[in-house]
Tab-separated table of C-alpha atoms in Angstrom:
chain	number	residue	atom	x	y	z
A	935	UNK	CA	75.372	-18.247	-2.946
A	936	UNK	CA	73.181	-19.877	-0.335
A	937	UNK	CA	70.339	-17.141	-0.838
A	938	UNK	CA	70.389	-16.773	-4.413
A	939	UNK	CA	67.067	-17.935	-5.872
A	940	UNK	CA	65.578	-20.530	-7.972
A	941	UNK	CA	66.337	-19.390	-11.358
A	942	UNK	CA	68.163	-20.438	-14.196
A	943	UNK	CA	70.485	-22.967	-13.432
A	944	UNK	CA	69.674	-23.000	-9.508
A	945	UNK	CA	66.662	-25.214	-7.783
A	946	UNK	CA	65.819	-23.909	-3.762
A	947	UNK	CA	62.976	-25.795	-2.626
A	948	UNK	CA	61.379	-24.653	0.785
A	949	UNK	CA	60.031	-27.042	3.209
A	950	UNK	CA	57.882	-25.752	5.180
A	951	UNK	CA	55.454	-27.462	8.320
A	952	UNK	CA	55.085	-27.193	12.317
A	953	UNK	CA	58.938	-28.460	13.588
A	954	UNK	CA	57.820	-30.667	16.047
A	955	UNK	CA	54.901	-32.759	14.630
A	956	UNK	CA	56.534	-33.493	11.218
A	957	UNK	CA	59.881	-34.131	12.490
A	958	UNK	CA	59.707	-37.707	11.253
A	959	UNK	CA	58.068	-36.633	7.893
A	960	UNK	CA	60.906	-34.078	7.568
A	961	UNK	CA	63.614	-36.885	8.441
A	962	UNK	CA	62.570	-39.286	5.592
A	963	UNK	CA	62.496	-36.142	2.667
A	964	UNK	CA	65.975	-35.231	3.940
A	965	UNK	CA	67.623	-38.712	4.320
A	966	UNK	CA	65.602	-40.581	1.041
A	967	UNK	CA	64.589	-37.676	-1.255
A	968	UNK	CA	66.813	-35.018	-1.042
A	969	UNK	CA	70.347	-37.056	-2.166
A	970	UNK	CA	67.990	-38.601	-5.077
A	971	UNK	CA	66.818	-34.916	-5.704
A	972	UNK	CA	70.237	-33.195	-5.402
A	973	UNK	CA	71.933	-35.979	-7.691
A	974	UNK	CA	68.949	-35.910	-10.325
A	975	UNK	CA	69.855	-32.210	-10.700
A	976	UNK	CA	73.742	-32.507	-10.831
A	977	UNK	CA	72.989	-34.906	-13.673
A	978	UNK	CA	71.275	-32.015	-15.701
A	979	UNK	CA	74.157	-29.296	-14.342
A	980	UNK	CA	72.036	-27.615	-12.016
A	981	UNK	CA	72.301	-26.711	-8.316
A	982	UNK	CA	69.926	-27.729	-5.619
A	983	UNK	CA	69.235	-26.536	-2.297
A	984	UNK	CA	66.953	-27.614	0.322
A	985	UNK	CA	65.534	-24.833	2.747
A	986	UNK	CA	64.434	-26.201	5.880
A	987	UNK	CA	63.715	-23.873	8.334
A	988	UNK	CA	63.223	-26.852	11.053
A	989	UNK	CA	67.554	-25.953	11.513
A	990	UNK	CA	68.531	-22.858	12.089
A	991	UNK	CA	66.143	-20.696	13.574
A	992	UNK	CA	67.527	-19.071	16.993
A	993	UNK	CA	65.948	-18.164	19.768
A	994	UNK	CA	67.198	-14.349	19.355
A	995	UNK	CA	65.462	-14.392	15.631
A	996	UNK	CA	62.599	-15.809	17.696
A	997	UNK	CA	62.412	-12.771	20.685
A	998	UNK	CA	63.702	-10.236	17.724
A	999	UNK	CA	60.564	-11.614	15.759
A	1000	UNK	CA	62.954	-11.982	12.765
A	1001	UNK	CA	61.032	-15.384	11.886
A	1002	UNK	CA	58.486	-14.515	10.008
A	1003	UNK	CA	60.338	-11.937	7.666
A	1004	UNK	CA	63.304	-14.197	7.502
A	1005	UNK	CA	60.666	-17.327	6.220
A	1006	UNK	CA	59.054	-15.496	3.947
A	1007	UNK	CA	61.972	-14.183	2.587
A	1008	UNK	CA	63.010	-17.637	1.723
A	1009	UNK	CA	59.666	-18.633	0.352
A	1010	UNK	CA	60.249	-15.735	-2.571
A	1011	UNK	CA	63.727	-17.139	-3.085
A	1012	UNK	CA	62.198	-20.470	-3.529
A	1013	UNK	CA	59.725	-19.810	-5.588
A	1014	UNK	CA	58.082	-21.596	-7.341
A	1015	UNK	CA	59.561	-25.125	-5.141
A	1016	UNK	CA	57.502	-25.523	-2.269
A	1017	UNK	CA	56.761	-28.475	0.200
A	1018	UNK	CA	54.325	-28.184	2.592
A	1019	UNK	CA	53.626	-30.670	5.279
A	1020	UNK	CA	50.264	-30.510	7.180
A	1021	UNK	CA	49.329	-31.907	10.435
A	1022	UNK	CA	47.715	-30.838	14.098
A	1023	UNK	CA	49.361	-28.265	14.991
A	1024	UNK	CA	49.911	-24.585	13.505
A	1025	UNK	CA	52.681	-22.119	14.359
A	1026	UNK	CA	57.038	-23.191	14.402
């Protein structure tokens, strides 16, 4: 499953930073790291997922204030694979 977490067999790594001032940042990790990532672990039988929460995230979660929970919800399921990008801004 999608949400199952990062135990055993199965690696979820979050990514987490601002969506608009990493975009680049976030572009590079998906399109150079994450196929190297993904086919290091199928090597070793195990599943990877990437959580990005850059895709995804409505504007109803947004008004419902669902983003938060919903994040840090991921974040456990993740645990203990996190990326964090830092920059200028704060916030989504």
């Amino acid at each position: 499953s999608p949400f199952s977490s990062s135990t055993g067999r199965n690696i979820r790594v979050f990514v987490s930073s601002t969506f608009k001032d990493m975009r680049k940042e976030r572009a590079i990790l998906r399109k150079r790291i994450v196929h190297k990532l993904n086919q290091y672990c199928q090597e070793r039988l195990l599943s990877f997922s990437f959580v990005d929460f850059s895709w995804g995230i409505s504007d109803q979660m947004t008004q419902d204030g669902e983003v938060l929970h919903r994040c840090l919800q991921e974040v456990d399921r993740c645990l203990p694979y996190f990326v964090s990008f830092l920059g200028e801004r704060y916030g989504w």
